[in-house]
Short mmCIF file of C-alpha atoms and ligand atoms in Angstrom, two decimals:
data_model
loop_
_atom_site.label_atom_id
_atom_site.label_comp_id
_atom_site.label_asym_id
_atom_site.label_seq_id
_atom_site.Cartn_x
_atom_site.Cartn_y
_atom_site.Cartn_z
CA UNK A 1 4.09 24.31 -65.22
CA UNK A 2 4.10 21.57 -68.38
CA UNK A 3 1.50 22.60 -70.69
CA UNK A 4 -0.54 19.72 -72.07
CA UNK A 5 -2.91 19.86 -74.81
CA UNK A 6 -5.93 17.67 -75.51
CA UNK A 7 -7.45 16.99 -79.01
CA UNK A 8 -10.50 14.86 -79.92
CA UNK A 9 -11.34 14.14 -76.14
CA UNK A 10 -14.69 14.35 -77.02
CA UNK A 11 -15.18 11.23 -79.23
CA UNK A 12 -15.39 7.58 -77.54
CA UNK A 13 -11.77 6.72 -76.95
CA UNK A 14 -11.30 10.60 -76.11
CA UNK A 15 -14.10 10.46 -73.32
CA UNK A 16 -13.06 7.25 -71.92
CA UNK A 17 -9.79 8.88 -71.40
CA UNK A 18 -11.30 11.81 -69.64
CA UNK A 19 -13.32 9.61 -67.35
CA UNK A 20 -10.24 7.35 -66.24
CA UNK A 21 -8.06 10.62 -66.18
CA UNK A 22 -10.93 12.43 -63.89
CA UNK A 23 -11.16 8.92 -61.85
CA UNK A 24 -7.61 8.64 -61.12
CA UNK A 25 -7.15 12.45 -60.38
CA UNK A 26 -4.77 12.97 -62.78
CA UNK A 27 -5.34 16.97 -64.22
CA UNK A 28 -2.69 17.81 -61.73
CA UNK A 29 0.16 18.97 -61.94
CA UNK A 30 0.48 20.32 -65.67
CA UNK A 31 -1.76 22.58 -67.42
CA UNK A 32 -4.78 20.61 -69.45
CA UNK A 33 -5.78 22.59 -72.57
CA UNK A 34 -8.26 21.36 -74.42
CA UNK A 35 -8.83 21.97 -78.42
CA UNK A 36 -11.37 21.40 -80.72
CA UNK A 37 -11.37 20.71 -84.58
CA UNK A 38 -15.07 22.18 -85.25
CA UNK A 39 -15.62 24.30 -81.55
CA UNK A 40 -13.50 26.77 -81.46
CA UNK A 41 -14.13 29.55 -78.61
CA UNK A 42 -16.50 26.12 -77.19
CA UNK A 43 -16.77 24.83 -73.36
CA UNK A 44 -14.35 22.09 -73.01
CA UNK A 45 -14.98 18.92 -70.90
CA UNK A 46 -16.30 19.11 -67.30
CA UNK A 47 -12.56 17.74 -65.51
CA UNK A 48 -13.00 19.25 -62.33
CA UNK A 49 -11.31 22.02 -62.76
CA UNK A 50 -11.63 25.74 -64.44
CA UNK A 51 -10.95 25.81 -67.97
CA UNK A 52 -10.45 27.93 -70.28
CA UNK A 53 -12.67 28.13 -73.76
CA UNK A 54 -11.51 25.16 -76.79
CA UNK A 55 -8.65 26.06 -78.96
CA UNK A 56 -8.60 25.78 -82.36
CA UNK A 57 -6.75 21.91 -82.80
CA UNK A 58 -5.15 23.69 -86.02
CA UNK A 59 -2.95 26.26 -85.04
CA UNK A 60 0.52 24.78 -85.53
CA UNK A 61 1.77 27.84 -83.65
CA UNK A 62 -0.24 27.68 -80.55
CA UNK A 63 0.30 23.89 -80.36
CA UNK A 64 4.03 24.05 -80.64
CA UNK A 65 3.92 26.19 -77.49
CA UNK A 66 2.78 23.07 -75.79
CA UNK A 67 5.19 20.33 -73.50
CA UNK A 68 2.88 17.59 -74.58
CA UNK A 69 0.53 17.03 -77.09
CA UNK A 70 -2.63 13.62 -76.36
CA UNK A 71 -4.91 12.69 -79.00
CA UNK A 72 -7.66 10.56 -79.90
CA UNK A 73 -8.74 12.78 -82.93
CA UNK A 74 -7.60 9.83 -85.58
CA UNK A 75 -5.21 9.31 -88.57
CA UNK A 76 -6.38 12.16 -90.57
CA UNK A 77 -5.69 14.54 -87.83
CA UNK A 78 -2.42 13.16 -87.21
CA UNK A 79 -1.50 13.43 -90.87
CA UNK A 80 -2.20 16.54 -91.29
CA UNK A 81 -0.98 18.44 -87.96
CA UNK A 82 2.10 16.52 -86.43
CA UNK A 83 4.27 16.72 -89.34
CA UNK A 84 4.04 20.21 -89.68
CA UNK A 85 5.07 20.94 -86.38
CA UNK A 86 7.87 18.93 -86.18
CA UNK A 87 8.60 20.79 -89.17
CA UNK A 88 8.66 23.98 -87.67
CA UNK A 89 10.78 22.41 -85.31
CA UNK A 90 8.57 21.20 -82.12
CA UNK A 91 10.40 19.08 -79.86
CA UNK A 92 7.46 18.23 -77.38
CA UNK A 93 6.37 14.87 -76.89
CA UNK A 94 3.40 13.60 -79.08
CA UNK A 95 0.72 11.05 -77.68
CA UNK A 96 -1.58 9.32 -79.74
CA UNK A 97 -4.34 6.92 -79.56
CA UNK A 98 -4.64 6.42 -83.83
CA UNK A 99 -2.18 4.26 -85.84
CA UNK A 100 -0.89 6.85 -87.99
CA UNK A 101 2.39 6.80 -86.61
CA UNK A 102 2.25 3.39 -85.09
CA UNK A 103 5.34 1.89 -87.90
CA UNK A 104 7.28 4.86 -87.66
CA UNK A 105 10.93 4.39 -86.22
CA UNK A 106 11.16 7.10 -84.22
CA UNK A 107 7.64 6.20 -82.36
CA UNK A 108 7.22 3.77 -79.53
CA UNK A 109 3.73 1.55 -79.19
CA UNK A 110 3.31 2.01 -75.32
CA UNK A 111 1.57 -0.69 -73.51
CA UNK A 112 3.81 -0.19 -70.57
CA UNK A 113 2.90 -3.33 -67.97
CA UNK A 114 4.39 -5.19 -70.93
CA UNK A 115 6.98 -2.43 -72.28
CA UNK A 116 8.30 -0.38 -70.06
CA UNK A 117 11.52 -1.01 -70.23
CA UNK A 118 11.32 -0.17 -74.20
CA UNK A 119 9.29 3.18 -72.79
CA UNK A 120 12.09 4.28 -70.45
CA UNK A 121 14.85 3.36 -73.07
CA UNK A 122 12.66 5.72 -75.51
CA UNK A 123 12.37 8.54 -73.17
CA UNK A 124 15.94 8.19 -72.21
CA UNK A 125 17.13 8.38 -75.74
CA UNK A 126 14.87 11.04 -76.85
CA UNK A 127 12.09 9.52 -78.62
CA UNK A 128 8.93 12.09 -78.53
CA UNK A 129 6.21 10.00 -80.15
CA UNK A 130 4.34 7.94 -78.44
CA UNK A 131 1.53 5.70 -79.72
CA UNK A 132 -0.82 3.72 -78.32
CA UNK A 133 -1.25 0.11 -80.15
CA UNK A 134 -4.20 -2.10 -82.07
CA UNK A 135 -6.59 -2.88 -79.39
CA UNK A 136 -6.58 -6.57 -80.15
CA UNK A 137 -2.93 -6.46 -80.17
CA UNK A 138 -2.62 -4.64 -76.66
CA UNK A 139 -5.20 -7.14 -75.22
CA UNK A 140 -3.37 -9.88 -76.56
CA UNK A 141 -0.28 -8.60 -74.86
CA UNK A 142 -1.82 -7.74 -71.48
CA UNK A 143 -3.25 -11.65 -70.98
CA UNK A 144 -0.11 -13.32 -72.50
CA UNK A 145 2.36 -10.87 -70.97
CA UNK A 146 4.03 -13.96 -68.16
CA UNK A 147 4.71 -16.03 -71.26
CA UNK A 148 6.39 -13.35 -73.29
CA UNK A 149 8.20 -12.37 -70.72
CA UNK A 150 9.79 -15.53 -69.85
CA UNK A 151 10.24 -15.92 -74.03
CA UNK A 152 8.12 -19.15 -74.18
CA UNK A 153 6.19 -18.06 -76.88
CA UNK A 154 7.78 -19.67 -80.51
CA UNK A 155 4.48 -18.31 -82.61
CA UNK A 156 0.53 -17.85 -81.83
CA UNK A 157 -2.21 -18.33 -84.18
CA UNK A 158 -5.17 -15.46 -82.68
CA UNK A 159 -8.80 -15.86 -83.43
CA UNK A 160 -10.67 -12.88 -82.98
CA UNK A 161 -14.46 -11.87 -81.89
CA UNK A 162 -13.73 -8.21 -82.10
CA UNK A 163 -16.39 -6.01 -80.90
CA UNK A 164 -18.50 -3.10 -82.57
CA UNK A 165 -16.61 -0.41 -80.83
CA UNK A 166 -13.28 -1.40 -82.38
CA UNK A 167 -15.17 0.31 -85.29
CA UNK A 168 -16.19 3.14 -83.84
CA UNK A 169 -19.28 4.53 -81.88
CA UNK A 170 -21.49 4.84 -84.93
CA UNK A 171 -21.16 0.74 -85.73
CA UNK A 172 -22.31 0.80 -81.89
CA UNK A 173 -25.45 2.12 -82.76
CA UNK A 174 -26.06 0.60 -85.63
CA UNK A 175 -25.42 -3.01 -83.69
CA UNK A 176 -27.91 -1.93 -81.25
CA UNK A 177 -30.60 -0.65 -84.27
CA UNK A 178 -29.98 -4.07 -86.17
CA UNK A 179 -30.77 -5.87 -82.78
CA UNK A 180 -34.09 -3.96 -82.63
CA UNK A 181 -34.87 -4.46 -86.14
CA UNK A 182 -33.98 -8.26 -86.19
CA UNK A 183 -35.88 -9.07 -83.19
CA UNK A 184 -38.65 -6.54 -84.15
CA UNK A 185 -41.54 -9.42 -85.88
CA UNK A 186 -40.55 -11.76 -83.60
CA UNK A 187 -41.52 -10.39 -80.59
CA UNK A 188 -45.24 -10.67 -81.56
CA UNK A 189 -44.35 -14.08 -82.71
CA UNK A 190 -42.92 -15.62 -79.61
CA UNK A 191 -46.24 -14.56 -77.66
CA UNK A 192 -47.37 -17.76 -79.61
CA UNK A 193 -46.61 -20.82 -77.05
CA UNK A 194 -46.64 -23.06 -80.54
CA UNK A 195 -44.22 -21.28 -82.16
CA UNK A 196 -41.29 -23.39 -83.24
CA UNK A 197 -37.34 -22.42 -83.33
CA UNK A 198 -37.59 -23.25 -86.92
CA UNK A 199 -40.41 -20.61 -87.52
CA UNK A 200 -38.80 -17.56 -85.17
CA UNK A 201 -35.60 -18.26 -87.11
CA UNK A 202 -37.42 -18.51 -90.57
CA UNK A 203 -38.50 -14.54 -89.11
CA UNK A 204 -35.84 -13.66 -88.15
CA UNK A 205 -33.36 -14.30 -91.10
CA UNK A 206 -35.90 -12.90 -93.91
CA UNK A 207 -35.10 -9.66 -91.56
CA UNK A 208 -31.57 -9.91 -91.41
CA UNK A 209 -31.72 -10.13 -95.60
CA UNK A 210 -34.14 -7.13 -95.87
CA UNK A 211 -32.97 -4.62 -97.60
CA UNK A 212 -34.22 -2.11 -94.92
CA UNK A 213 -32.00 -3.68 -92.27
CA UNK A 214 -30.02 -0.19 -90.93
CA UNK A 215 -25.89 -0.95 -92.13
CA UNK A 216 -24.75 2.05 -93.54
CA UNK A 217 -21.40 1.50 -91.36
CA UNK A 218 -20.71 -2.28 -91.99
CA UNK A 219 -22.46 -2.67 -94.79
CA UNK A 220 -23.93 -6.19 -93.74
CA UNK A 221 -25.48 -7.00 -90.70
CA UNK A 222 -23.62 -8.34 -87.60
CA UNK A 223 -26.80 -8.54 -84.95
CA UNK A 224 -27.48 -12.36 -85.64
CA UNK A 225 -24.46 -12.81 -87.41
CA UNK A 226 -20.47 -12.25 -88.26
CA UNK A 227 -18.16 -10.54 -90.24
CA UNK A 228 -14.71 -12.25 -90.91
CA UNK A 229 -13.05 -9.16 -92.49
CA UNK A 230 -11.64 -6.42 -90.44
CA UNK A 231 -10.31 -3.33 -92.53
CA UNK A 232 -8.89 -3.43 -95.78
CA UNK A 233 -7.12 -6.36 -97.37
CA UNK A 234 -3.08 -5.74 -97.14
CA UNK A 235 -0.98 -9.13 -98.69
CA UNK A 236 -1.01 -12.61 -98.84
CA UNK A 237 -4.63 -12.68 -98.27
CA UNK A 238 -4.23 -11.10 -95.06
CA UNK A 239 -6.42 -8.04 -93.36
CA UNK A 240 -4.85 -5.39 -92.46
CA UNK A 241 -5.94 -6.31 -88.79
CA UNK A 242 -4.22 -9.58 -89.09
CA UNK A 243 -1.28 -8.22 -90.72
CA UNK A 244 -0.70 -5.82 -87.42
CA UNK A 245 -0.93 -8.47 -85.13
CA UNK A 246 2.70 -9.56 -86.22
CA UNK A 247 3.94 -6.34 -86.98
CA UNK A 248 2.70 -4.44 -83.51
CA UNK A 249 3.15 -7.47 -81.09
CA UNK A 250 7.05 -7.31 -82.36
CA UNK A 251 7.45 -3.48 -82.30
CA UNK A 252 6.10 -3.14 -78.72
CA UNK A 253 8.00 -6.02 -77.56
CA UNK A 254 11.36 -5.15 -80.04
CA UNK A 255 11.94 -8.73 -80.23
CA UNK A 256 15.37 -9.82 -81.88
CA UNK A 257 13.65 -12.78 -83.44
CA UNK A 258 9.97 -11.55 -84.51
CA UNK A 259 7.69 -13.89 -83.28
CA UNK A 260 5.32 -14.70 -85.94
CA UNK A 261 1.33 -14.16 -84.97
CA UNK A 262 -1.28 -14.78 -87.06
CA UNK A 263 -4.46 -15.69 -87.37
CA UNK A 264 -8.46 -14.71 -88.34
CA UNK A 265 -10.13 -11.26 -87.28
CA UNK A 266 -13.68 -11.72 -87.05
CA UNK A 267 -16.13 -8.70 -85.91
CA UNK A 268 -18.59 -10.52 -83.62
CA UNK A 269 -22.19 -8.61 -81.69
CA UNK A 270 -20.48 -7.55 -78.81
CA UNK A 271 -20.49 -3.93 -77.49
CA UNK A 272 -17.02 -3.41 -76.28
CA UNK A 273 -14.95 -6.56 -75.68
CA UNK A 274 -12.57 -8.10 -77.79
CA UNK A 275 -11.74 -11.85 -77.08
CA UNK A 276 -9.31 -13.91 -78.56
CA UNK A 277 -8.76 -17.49 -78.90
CA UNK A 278 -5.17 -18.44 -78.80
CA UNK A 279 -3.04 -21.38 -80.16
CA UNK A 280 0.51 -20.96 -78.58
CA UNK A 281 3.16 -23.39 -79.36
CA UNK A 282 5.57 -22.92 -76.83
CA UNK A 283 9.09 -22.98 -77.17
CA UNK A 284 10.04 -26.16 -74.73
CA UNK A 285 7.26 -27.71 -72.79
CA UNK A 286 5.69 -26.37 -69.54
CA UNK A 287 3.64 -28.18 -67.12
CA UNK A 288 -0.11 -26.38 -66.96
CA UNK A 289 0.69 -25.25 -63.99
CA UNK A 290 3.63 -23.82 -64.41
CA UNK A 291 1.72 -21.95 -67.32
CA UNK A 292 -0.61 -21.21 -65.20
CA UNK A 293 1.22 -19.33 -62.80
CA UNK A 294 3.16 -17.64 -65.17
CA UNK A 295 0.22 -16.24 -66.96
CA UNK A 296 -1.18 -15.31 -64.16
CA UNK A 297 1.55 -13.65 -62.86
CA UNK A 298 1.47 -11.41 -65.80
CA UNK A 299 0.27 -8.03 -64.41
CA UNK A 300 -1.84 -6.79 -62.04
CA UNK A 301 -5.21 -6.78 -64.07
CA UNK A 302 -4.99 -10.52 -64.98
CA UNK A 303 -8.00 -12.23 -63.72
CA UNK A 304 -7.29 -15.81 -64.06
CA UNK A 305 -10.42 -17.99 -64.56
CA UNK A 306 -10.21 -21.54 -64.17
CA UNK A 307 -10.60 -24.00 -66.63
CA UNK A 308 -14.13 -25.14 -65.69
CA UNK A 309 -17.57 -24.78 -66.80
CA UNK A 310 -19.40 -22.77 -64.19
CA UNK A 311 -16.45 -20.21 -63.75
CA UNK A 312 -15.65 -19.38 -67.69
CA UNK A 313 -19.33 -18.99 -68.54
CA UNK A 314 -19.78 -16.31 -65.55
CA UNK A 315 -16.98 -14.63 -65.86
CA UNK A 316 -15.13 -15.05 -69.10
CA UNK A 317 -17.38 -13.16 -71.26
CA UNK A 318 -18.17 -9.69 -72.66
CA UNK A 319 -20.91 -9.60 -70.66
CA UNK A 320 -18.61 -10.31 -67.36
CA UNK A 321 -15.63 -7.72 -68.71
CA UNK A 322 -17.62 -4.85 -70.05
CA UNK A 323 -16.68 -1.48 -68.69
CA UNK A 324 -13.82 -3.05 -66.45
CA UNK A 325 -10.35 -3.09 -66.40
CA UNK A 326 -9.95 -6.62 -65.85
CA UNK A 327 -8.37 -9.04 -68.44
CA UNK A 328 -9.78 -12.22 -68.43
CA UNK A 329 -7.90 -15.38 -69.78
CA UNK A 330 -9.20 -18.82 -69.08
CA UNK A 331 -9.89 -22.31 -70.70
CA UNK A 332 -5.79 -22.46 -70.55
CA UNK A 333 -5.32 -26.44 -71.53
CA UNK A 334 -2.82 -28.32 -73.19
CA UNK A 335 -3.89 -29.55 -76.98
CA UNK A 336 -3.78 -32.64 -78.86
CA UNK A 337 -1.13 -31.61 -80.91
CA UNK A 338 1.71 -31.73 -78.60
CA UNK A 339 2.89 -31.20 -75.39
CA UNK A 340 4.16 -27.80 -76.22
CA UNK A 341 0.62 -26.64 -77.78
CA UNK A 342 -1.76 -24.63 -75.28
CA UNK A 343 -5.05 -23.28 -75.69
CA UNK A 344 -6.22 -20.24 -74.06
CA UNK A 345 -8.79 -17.82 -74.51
CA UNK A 346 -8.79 -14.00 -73.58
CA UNK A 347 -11.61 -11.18 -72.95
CA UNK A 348 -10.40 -7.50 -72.42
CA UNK A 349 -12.24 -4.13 -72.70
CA UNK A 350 -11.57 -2.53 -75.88
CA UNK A 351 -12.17 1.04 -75.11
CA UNK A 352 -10.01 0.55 -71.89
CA UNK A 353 -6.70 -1.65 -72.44
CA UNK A 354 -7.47 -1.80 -75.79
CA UNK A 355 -7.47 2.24 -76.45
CA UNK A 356 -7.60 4.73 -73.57
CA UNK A 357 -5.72 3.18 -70.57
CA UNK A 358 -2.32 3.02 -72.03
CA UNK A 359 -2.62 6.51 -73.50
CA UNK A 360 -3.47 7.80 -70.02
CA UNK A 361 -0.51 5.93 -68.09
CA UNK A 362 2.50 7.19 -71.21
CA UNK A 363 0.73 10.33 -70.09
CA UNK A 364 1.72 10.23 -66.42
CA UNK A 365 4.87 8.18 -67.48
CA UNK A 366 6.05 11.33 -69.68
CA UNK A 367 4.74 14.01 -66.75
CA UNK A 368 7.15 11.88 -64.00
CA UNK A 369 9.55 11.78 -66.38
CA UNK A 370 10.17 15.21 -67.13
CA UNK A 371 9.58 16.23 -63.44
CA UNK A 372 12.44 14.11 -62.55
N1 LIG V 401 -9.08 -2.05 -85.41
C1 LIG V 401 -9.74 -2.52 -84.27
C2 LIG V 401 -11.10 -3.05 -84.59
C3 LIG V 401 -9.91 -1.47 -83.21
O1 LIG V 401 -11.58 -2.80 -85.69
O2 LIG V 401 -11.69 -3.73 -83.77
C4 LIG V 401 -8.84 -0.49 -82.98
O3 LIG V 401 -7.57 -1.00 -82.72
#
């Protein structure tokens, strides 16, 4: 029986993986160990099924006894574990949800409704390391996938709203305990019929300037507000979440011709959705409805909303997408620059296409594979 291991399945990405995994029924057929970094000799995660206590997630020796390694521990883990064992020689496969290994040449970014083809090539050739890509990258790729595939695309310019779990559960909180604090003094002050916009606002920004106002993690606040910088600055101005946009959307796809994507990341007060406003310039022009069809013929969890009002403000939202597997892409329209210019705009679940849903399919993909 293939032995699997699981590390950091206990943090957010981690336990959205366990949920879809226990969903789907997938702990069968292999053997799920789970390890822990800080609970060794610990109960692992309730999957169903007996299991025995958590390993310790450092023991290059046990781990190289395993088929197939998942995690969603992060960078530092990565850094430090997988390349001693493949220098002690392991020759399992390695599945990750961090971007440690993302640029590496002998790893794959699996997003496989949009790459399979480069995931079976991989497997067939031997590659071991699979990675799972940028979540505003993947979600990107999932509602444009029809137009890539038919190689329309010459370049897109991407404008993020990037939710406060892209940063990690603790920015969660803290969005939710800036929301409280913001709206604390006002809620007295709305019981006042005669209160004005002008005054609640006047309350309500002197709070978002306090100095008491809880952002240890983003160091500003984002209830209320924005934040147009998204990890560290990398060249040419650039973030180093703009910067992967090119660089990822190009390795999953291993175009011949990169396509270039850029654009502005901007961390907006939603929970768990990451939306994206696209400028594509095409490479001929389409008719809409041609484009239309061919997005939404894109994969499976497309969920096409029609250019009008009504429809986009139901159900092209975080509030509509949250928690689903459903990619959203709507207000699709031709633009006044030319012909070959079309807007569209895109709302996916972070935590699912954007992290944990494409780490649990290369999972199964892997498991068929080496069944076969
Ligand atoms: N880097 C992304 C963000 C999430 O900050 O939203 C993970 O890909």
């Amino acid at each position: 029986m293939l032995k699997v291991g699981f590390i950091g399945w206990r943090g957010m990405v981690g336990s959205v993986l366990m949920q879809r995994m226990k969903q789907e029924n997938d702990f069968n057929g292999f053997e799920p160990i789970f390890f822990s970094t800080s609970n060794v000799g610990g109960k692992g995660p309730d999957i169903g099924l007996e299991i025995p206590p958590l390993h310790d997630a450092y023991d290059i020796k046990l781990l190289s006894s395993f088929d197939i390694i998942v995690t969603c521990q992060g960078s530092n883990y990565t850094k430090k574990v997988y390349p001693e064992l493949r220098k002690n020689g392991w020759k399992g496969y390695w599945i990750d949800s961090s971007s440690a290994l993302r640029m590496e040449q002998d790893s794959i970014i699996v997003l496989d409704p949009v790459n399979r083809e480069v995931i079976d090539k991989g497997l067939s050739s031997g590659i071991k390391t699979y990675v799972g890509g940028n979540c505003t990258v993947s979600l990107m790729l999932m509602a444009l996938c029809g137009l890539f595939r038919e190689d329309l695309i010459e370049w897109i310019s991407s404008m993020t709203y990037q939710a406060a779990s892209g940063a990690g559960a603790k920015n969660m909180i803290e969005l939710v305990k800036q929301m409280i604090f913001v709206s604390e003094p006002c809620k007295e002050a709305i019981k006042d019929p005669a209160i004005t916009a002008i005054e609640l606002d006047r309350i309500l920004t002197e709070r978002l300037r306090s100095n008491q106002i809880p952002c240890e993690n983003f160091g500003v606040p984002l209830a209320a507000s924005l934040i147009p910088w998204i990890d560290v600055p990398v060249e040419e101005g650039q973030t180093r979440e703009e910067w992967k946009g090119f660089v990822e959307t190009n390795k999953i796809l291993q175009t011949k011709e990169p396509i270039p994507v850029d654009g502005i990341c901007v961390r907006v007060g939603s929970m768990r959705c990451h939306s994206q406003a696209f400028t594509i310039k095409l490479k001929k022009s389409v008719s809409l409805k041609e484009i239309e069809e061919i997005i939404k013929s894109g994969n499976e969890w497309i969920k096409f909303i029609p250019n009008e009002r009504d429809a986009t403000i139901k159900h092209l939202t975080p509030a509509a997408i949250s928690g689903k597997l459903d990619i959203a892409i709507g207000r699709v329209r031709k633009m006044k620059m030319g012909e070959s210019f079309v807007a569209a705009f895109t709302v996916g679940d972070q935590l699912l296409w954007g992290a944990a849903e494409p780490i649990k399919r290369i999972l199964k993909i892997i498991i068929n594979y080496l069944r076969k």
